[in-house]
mmCIF file of N, CA and C in Angstrom:
data_model
loop_
_atom_site.group_PDB
_atom_site.id
_atom_site.type_symbol
_atom_site.label_atom_id
_atom_site.label_comp_id
_atom_site.label_asym_id
_atom_site.label_seq_id
_atom_site.Cartn_x
_atom_site.Cartn_y
_atom_site.Cartn_z
ATOM 1 N N UNK A 1 0.575 -51.657 64.568
ATOM 2 C CA UNK A 1 -0.940 -51.247 63.765
ATOM 3 C C UNK A 1 -2.214 -52.016 64.420
ATOM 4 N N UNK A 2 -3.115 -51.203 64.849
ATOM 5 C CA UNK A 2 -4.244 -51.541 66.042
ATOM 6 C C UNK A 2 -5.192 -52.680 64.733
ATOM 7 N N UNK A 3 -5.988 -53.540 64.864
ATOM 8 C CA UNK A 3 -6.963 -54.168 63.976
ATOM 9 C C UNK A 3 -7.209 -52.715 63.336
ATOM 10 N N UNK A 4 -8.027 -52.067 64.164
ATOM 11 C CA UNK A 4 -8.699 -51.145 63.025
ATOM 12 C C UNK A 4 -8.493 -50.421 62.055
ATOM 13 N N UNK A 5 -7.344 -50.260 62.310
ATOM 14 C CA UNK A 5 -6.660 -49.515 61.789
ATOM 15 C C UNK A 5 -6.483 -50.570 60.338
ATOM 16 N N UNK A 6 -5.369 -51.679 60.506
ATOM 17 C CA UNK A 6 -5.320 -52.871 60.112
ATOM 18 C C UNK A 6 -6.620 -53.088 58.666
ATOM 19 N N UNK A 7 -7.542 -52.907 58.783
ATOM 20 C CA UNK A 7 -8.967 -53.442 58.571
ATOM 21 C C UNK A 7 -9.047 -51.844 57.599
ATOM 22 N N UNK A 8 -8.666 -50.853 57.946
ATOM 23 C CA UNK A 8 -8.879 -48.945 57.598
ATOM 24 C C UNK A 8 -7.904 -49.537 56.165
ATOM 25 N N UNK A 9 -6.096 -49.985 56.476
ATOM 26 C CA UNK A 9 -5.459 -49.814 55.824
ATOM 27 C C UNK A 9 -5.777 -51.199 54.372
ATOM 28 N N UNK A 10 -6.838 -52.064 54.971
ATOM 29 C CA UNK A 10 -7.165 -52.394 53.544
ATOM 30 C C UNK A 10 -8.775 -52.791 52.685
ATOM 31 N N UNK A 11 -8.680 -51.116 53.473
ATOM 32 C CA UNK A 11 -9.739 -50.146 52.231
ATOM 33 C C UNK A 11 -11.468 -50.884 52.767
ATOM 34 N N UNK A 12 -11.556 -50.856 54.130
ATOM 35 C CA UNK A 12 -12.575 -50.778 54.784
ATOM 36 C C UNK A 12 -13.010 -49.688 54.979
ATOM 37 N N UNK A 13 -14.626 -49.281 55.115
ATOM 38 C CA UNK A 13 -15.194 -48.374 55.380
ATOM 39 C C UNK A 13 -14.311 -48.314 56.695
ATOM 40 N N UNK A 14 -14.046 -47.025 57.628
ATOM 41 C CA UNK A 14 -14.143 -46.024 58.902
ATOM 42 C C UNK A 14 -14.738 -46.835 59.969
ATOM 43 N N UNK A 15 -16.396 -46.782 59.326
ATOM 44 C CA UNK A 15 -17.537 -46.619 59.843
ATOM 45 C C UNK A 15 -18.002 -48.400 60.284
ATOM 46 N N UNK A 16 -17.553 -48.911 59.166
ATOM 47 C CA UNK A 16 -18.036 -50.638 59.353
ATOM 48 C C UNK A 16 -16.485 -51.440 59.545
ATOM 49 N N UNK A 17 -16.164 -50.931 59.264
ATOM 50 C CA UNK A 17 -14.554 -51.247 60.414
ATOM 51 C C UNK A 17 -14.734 -51.768 62.015
ATOM 52 N N UNK A 18 -15.724 -51.782 62.027
ATOM 53 C CA UNK A 18 -15.655 -51.570 63.970
ATOM 54 C C UNK A 18 -15.703 -53.802 64.463
ATOM 55 N N UNK A 19 -14.744 -54.064 65.410
ATOM 56 C CA UNK A 19 -14.515 -55.049 66.385
ATOM 57 C C UNK A 19 -14.264 -56.636 66.179
ATOM 58 N N UNK A 20 -13.806 -59.094 64.570
ATOM 59 C CA UNK A 20 -14.128 -60.305 63.917
ATOM 60 C C UNK A 20 -12.739 -60.753 65.125
ATOM 61 N N UNK A 21 -13.551 -61.754 66.123
ATOM 62 C CA UNK A 21 -12.224 -62.259 66.457
ATOM 63 C C UNK A 21 -11.151 -63.122 66.027
ATOM 64 N N UNK A 22 -10.219 -62.557 64.373
ATOM 65 C CA UNK A 22 -10.542 -63.450 64.011
ATOM 66 C C UNK A 22 -9.263 -62.677 64.129
ATOM 67 N N UNK A 23 -7.705 -63.469 63.735
ATOM 68 C CA UNK A 23 -7.052 -63.623 63.796
ATOM 69 C C UNK A 23 -6.343 -63.061 62.628
ATOM 70 N N UNK A 24 -6.014 -61.853 62.420
ATOM 71 C CA UNK A 24 -5.834 -60.672 60.914
ATOM 72 C C UNK A 24 -4.913 -61.752 59.561
ATOM 73 N N UNK A 25 -4.113 -62.609 59.878
ATOM 74 C CA UNK A 25 -3.290 -63.453 59.453
ATOM 75 C C UNK A 25 -3.595 -64.659 59.115
ATOM 76 N N UNK A 26 -4.659 -64.671 59.994
ATOM 77 C CA UNK A 26 -6.061 -65.936 58.745
ATOM 78 C C UNK A 26 -6.731 -64.959 58.208
ATOM 79 N N UNK A 27 -6.797 -63.770 58.170
ATOM 80 C CA UNK A 27 -8.206 -63.284 57.196
ATOM 81 C C UNK A 27 -7.099 -62.175 56.474
ATOM 82 N N UNK A 28 -6.377 -62.437 56.579
ATOM 83 C CA UNK A 28 -4.940 -61.714 55.400
ATOM 84 C C UNK A 28 -5.399 -62.453 53.685
ATOM 85 N N UNK A 29 -5.876 -63.359 53.280
ATOM 86 C CA UNK A 29 -6.021 -63.792 52.254
ATOM 87 C C UNK A 29 -7.834 -63.129 51.358
ATOM 88 N N UNK A 30 -8.978 -63.218 52.702
ATOM 89 C CA UNK A 30 -9.324 -62.824 52.205
ATOM 90 C C UNK A 30 -9.879 -61.011 52.569
ATOM 91 N N UNK A 31 -8.966 -60.592 53.567
ATOM 92 C CA UNK A 31 -8.504 -59.225 53.536
ATOM 93 C C UNK A 31 -8.017 -58.691 52.216
ATOM 94 N N UNK A 32 -7.448 -58.539 51.493
ATOM 95 C CA UNK A 32 -6.840 -58.445 51.317
ATOM 96 C C UNK A 32 -7.726 -57.598 49.810
ATOM 97 N N UNK A 33 -8.418 -58.274 48.630
ATOM 98 C CA UNK A 33 -9.258 -57.349 48.346
ATOM 99 C C UNK A 33 -10.352 -57.413 48.172
ATOM 100 N N UNK A 34 -11.012 -57.027 49.233
ATOM 101 C CA UNK A 34 -12.489 -56.866 50.149
ATOM 102 C C UNK A 34 -13.117 -56.136 50.355
ATOM 103 N N UNK A 35 -13.762 -54.860 50.155
ATOM 104 C CA UNK A 35 -15.076 -54.523 50.630
ATOM 105 C C UNK A 35 -15.632 -54.958 52.142
ATOM 106 N N UNK A 36 -16.070 -54.333 52.540
ATOM 107 C CA UNK A 36 -17.392 -54.700 53.762
ATOM 108 C C UNK A 36 -18.809 -55.351 53.142
ATOM 109 N N UNK A 37 -18.863 -54.789 52.161
ATOM 110 C CA UNK A 37 -20.584 -55.933 52.183
ATOM 111 C C UNK A 37 -19.754 -57.148 51.319
ATOM 112 N N UNK A 38 -19.640 -57.178 50.408
ATOM 113 C CA UNK A 38 -18.797 -58.204 50.280
ATOM 114 C C UNK A 38 -17.788 -60.227 50.837
ATOM 115 N N UNK A 39 -17.031 -59.005 51.847
ATOM 116 C CA UNK A 39 -17.032 -59.569 53.101
ATOM 117 C C UNK A 39 -18.282 -60.351 54.106
ATOM 118 N N UNK A 40 -18.840 -59.200 53.739
ATOM 119 C CA UNK A 40 -20.608 -59.599 54.357
ATOM 120 C C UNK A 40 -20.748 -60.944 52.983
ATOM 121 N N UNK A 41 -20.786 -60.827 52.330
ATOM 122 C CA UNK A 41 -21.898 -61.751 50.992
ATOM 123 C C UNK A 41 -21.399 -63.092 51.833
ATOM 124 N N UNK A 42 -19.665 -63.486 51.341
ATOM 125 C CA UNK A 42 -18.930 -63.827 51.002
ATOM 126 C C UNK A 42 -19.357 -65.254 52.544
ATOM 127 N N UNK A 43 -19.911 -64.582 53.615
ATOM 128 C CA UNK A 43 -20.064 -65.835 54.892
ATOM 129 C C UNK A 43 -21.982 -65.348 54.532
ATOM 130 N N UNK A 44 -22.288 -65.536 53.676
ATOM 131 C CA UNK A 44 -23.792 -65.710 53.133
ATOM 132 C C UNK A 44 -24.625 -64.334 54.311
ATOM 133 N N UNK A 45 -24.337 -63.694 54.457
ATOM 134 C CA UNK A 45 -24.557 -62.205 55.444
ATOM 135 C C UNK A 45 -25.023 -61.344 54.618
ATOM 136 N N UNK A 46 -26.484 -60.801 54.668
ATOM 137 C CA UNK A 46 -26.769 -59.629 53.590
ATOM 138 C C UNK A 46 -25.757 -58.506 54.629
ATOM 139 N N UNK A 47 -26.003 -57.774 53.917
ATOM 140 C CA UNK A 47 -24.835 -56.174 53.968
ATOM 141 C C UNK A 47 -26.250 -55.643 54.280
ATOM 142 N N UNK A 48 -27.703 -55.670 53.931
ATOM 143 C CA UNK A 48 -28.587 -55.023 54.105
ATOM 144 C C UNK A 48 -29.406 -55.029 55.122
ATOM 145 N N UNK A 49 -28.133 -56.161 55.866
ATOM 146 C CA UNK A 49 -29.514 -56.444 57.556
ATOM 147 C C UNK A 49 -28.609 -56.052 58.378
ATOM 148 N N UNK A 50 -27.518 -56.780 58.441
ATOM 149 C CA UNK A 50 -26.237 -56.933 59.094
ATOM 150 C C UNK A 50 -25.096 -55.834 58.672
ATOM 151 N N UNK A 51 -23.599 -55.397 60.176
ATOM 152 C CA UNK A 51 -23.002 -54.751 59.474
ATOM 153 C C UNK A 51 -21.568 -55.700 60.411
ATOM 154 N N UNK A 52 -20.480 -54.264 60.012
ATOM 155 C CA UNK A 52 -19.357 -55.394 61.195
ATOM 156 C C UNK A 52 -19.226 -54.055 62.011
ATOM 157 N N UNK A 53 -18.306 -54.537 63.101
ATOM 158 C CA UNK A 53 -18.783 -53.119 64.203
ATOM 159 C C UNK A 53 -17.640 -53.399 65.378
ATOM 160 N N UNK A 54 -16.909 -52.765 65.628
ATOM 161 C CA UNK A 54 -16.072 -52.315 66.617
ATOM 162 C C UNK A 54 -16.831 -52.732 67.684
ATOM 163 N N UNK A 55 -15.428 -53.055 68.645
ATOM 164 C CA UNK A 55 -16.179 -53.986 69.990
ATOM 165 C C UNK A 55 -14.750 -53.981 70.476
ATOM 166 N N UNK A 56 -13.783 -52.811 71.350
ATOM 167 C CA UNK A 56 -12.501 -53.428 71.617
ATOM 168 C C UNK A 56 -11.521 -53.409 70.637
ATOM 169 N N UNK A 57 -10.968 -54.341 70.547
ATOM 170 C CA UNK A 57 -9.975 -55.144 69.214
ATOM 171 C C UNK A 57 -10.760 -56.379 68.835
ATOM 172 N N UNK A 58 -11.583 -57.215 69.159
ATOM 173 C CA UNK A 58 -12.551 -57.992 67.951
ATOM 174 C C UNK A 58 -13.463 -57.474 67.531
ATOM 175 N N UNK A 59 -13.746 -57.820 66.606
ATOM 176 C CA UNK A 59 -14.859 -57.040 65.095
ATOM 177 C C UNK A 59 -15.778 -57.987 65.285
ATOM 178 N N UNK A 60 -17.304 -57.258 65.651
ATOM 179 C CA UNK A 60 -18.042 -58.301 65.763
ATOM 180 C C UNK A 60 -18.846 -58.056 64.210
ATOM 181 N N UNK A 61 -19.940 -59.428 63.744
ATOM 182 C CA UNK A 61 -20.917 -58.928 63.013
ATOM 183 C C UNK A 61 -22.652 -58.969 63.788
ATOM 184 N N UNK A 62 -23.318 -58.234 62.964
ATOM 185 C CA UNK A 62 -23.903 -57.734 64.716
ATOM 186 C C UNK A 62 -25.196 -57.280 63.450
ATOM 187 N N UNK A 63 -26.668 -57.710 63.291
ATOM 188 C CA UNK A 63 -27.804 -57.736 62.597
ATOM 189 C C UNK A 63 -28.030 -55.574 62.996
ATOM 190 N N UNK A 64 -28.977 -55.289 62.559
ATOM 191 C CA UNK A 64 -29.691 -53.947 62.966
ATOM 192 C C UNK A 64 -30.654 -54.472 63.641
ATOM 193 N N UNK A 65 -30.675 -53.356 65.115
ATOM 194 C CA UNK A 65 -32.114 -53.974 65.936
ATOM 195 C C UNK A 65 -31.584 -54.692 66.798
ATOM 196 N N UNK A 66 -30.552 -55.810 66.725
ATOM 197 C CA UNK A 66 -30.093 -57.367 67.226
ATOM 198 C C UNK A 66 -29.222 -56.892 67.963
ATOM 199 N N UNK A 67 -29.249 -57.585 69.331
ATOM 200 C CA UNK A 67 -27.343 -57.727 70.747
ATOM 201 C C UNK A 67 -26.265 -57.877 69.746
ATOM 202 N N UNK A 68 -25.319 -57.179 69.859
ATOM 203 C CA UNK A 68 -23.764 -57.715 69.441
ATOM 204 C C UNK A 68 -23.763 -59.287 69.743
ATOM 205 N N UNK A 69 -23.270 -59.529 68.672
ATOM 206 C CA UNK A 69 -22.915 -60.963 68.469
ATOM 207 C C UNK A 69 -23.436 -61.847 67.985
ATOM 208 N N UNK A 70 -23.989 -61.006 67.658
ATOM 209 C CA UNK A 70 -26.094 -61.791 66.150
ATOM 210 C C UNK A 70 -26.159 -61.072 64.872
ATOM 211 N N UNK A 71 -26.495 -61.711 64.323
ATOM 212 C CA UNK A 71 -26.990 -61.165 63.345
ATOM 213 C C UNK A 71 -28.618 -62.728 62.155
ATOM 214 N N UNK A 72 -28.866 -62.074 61.769
ATOM 215 C CA UNK A 72 -30.500 -62.381 61.546
ATOM 216 C C UNK A 72 -30.527 -63.205 59.800
ATOM 217 N N UNK A 73 -30.631 -64.170 59.853
ATOM 218 C CA UNK A 73 -29.495 -65.581 58.149
ATOM 219 C C UNK A 73 -31.089 -65.306 57.780
ATOM 220 N N UNK A 74 -31.005 -65.166 56.659
ATOM 221 C CA UNK A 74 -32.775 -64.831 55.883
ATOM 222 C C UNK A 74 -34.192 -65.538 56.512
ATOM 223 N N UNK A 75 -34.086 -67.236 56.933
ATOM 224 C CA UNK A 75 -34.742 -67.467 57.230
ATOM 225 C C UNK A 75 -35.350 -66.682 58.896
ATOM 226 N N UNK A 76 -34.803 -65.557 59.716
ATOM 227 C CA UNK A 76 -34.678 -65.286 60.074
ATOM 228 C C UNK A 76 -34.147 -65.612 61.915
ATOM 229 N N UNK A 77 -33.774 -66.336 61.810
ATOM 230 C CA UNK A 77 -33.013 -67.631 62.585
ATOM 231 C C UNK A 77 -32.150 -66.653 63.209
ATOM 232 N N UNK A 78 -31.203 -66.386 64.772
ATOM 233 C CA UNK A 78 -30.370 -65.088 65.027
ATOM 234 C C UNK A 78 -28.711 -66.964 65.225
ATOM 235 N N UNK A 79 -27.867 -66.220 64.592
ATOM 236 C CA UNK A 79 -26.238 -66.920 64.695
ATOM 237 C C UNK A 79 -25.904 -66.683 66.154
ATOM 238 N N UNK A 80 -25.303 -66.974 66.909
ATOM 239 C CA UNK A 80 -24.119 -66.429 67.556
ATOM 240 C C UNK A 80 -22.836 -67.139 67.287
ATOM 241 N N UNK A 81 -22.201 -65.205 67.222
ATOM 242 C CA UNK A 81 -21.728 -64.212 66.694
ATOM 243 C C UNK A 81 -19.991 -66.173 66.546
ATOM 244 N N UNK A 82 -19.798 -66.345 67.968
ATOM 245 C CA UNK A 82 -18.688 -67.162 68.264
ATOM 246 C C UNK A 82 -18.561 -68.798 66.430
ATOM 247 N N UNK A 83 -20.031 -68.922 66.584
ATOM 248 C CA UNK A 83 -19.911 -69.472 65.406
ATOM 249 C C UNK A 83 -19.985 -69.299 63.983
ATOM 250 N N UNK A 84 -19.960 -67.752 63.793
ATOM 251 C CA UNK A 84 -20.060 -67.623 62.313
ATOM 252 C C UNK A 84 -18.545 -67.434 62.755
ATOM 253 N N UNK A 85 -17.383 -66.912 63.824
ATOM 254 C CA UNK A 85 -15.914 -66.627 63.423
ATOM 255 C C UNK A 85 -14.903 -68.228 63.432
ATOM 256 N N UNK A 86 -16.024 -68.791 63.842
ATOM 257 C CA UNK A 86 -15.258 -70.622 63.727
ATOM 258 C C UNK A 86 -15.844 -70.471 62.410
ATOM 259 N N UNK A 87 -16.709 -70.975 61.156
ATOM 260 C CA UNK A 87 -17.631 -70.807 59.730
ATOM 261 C C UNK A 87 -15.972 -69.777 59.713
ATOM 262 N N UNK A 88 -14.979 -69.167 59.805
ATOM 263 C CA UNK A 88 -15.217 -67.468 58.548
ATOM 264 C C UNK A 88 -13.883 -68.792 59.298
ATOM 265 N N UNK A 89 -12.857 -68.362 60.469
ATOM 266 C CA UNK A 89 -11.499 -69.786 60.368
ATOM 267 C C UNK A 89 -11.490 -70.749 59.268
ATOM 268 N N UNK A 90 -12.627 -71.402 59.470
ATOM 269 C CA UNK A 90 -13.089 -72.470 58.870
ATOM 270 C C UNK A 90 -13.070 -72.426 57.033
ATOM 271 N N UNK A 91 -13.522 -70.764 56.543
ATOM 272 C CA UNK A 91 -13.679 -70.976 54.871
ATOM 273 C C UNK A 91 -12.485 -70.556 54.636
ATOM 274 N N UNK A 92 -11.312 -69.954 56.169
ATOM 275 C CA UNK A 92 -10.014 -69.158 55.565
ATOM 276 C C UNK A 92 -9.111 -70.131 55.154
ATOM 277 N N UNK A 93 -9.076 -71.353 56.446
ATOM 278 C CA UNK A 93 -7.899 -72.142 56.419
ATOM 279 C C UNK A 93 -7.901 -73.011 55.545
ATOM 280 N N UNK A 94 -9.427 -73.703 55.267
ATOM 281 C CA UNK A 94 -9.862 -74.066 53.321
ATOM 282 C C UNK A 94 -9.161 -73.280 52.262
ATOM 283 N N UNK A 95 -9.489 -72.214 52.355
ATOM 284 C CA UNK A 95 -8.932 -71.598 50.803
ATOM 285 C C UNK A 95 -7.401 -71.414 50.807
ATOM 286 N N UNK A 96 -6.634 -71.583 52.686
ATOM 287 C CA UNK A 96 -4.713 -71.528 51.857
ATOM 288 C C UNK A 96 -4.831 -72.064 51.325
#
């Protein structure tokens, strides 16, 4: 099962469920009972201005009208996706 199918099987919308360079095994606890909007909000991302986007086997969080790999924060700054994914990995590991 590829990453997109895995995400779809956990309730992600097919359109939103697009490519997070985070191992799904690490994300399993988060993904089990989480929809796309909840996943974004868990990491402080406003779902109205950012979305999950598929790029090959990787899942990126992008902001509307922003380059892939970045999303807008509330204060208007953008953050590199790799920093975001690092934070996600840390938070998920801490919650295990």
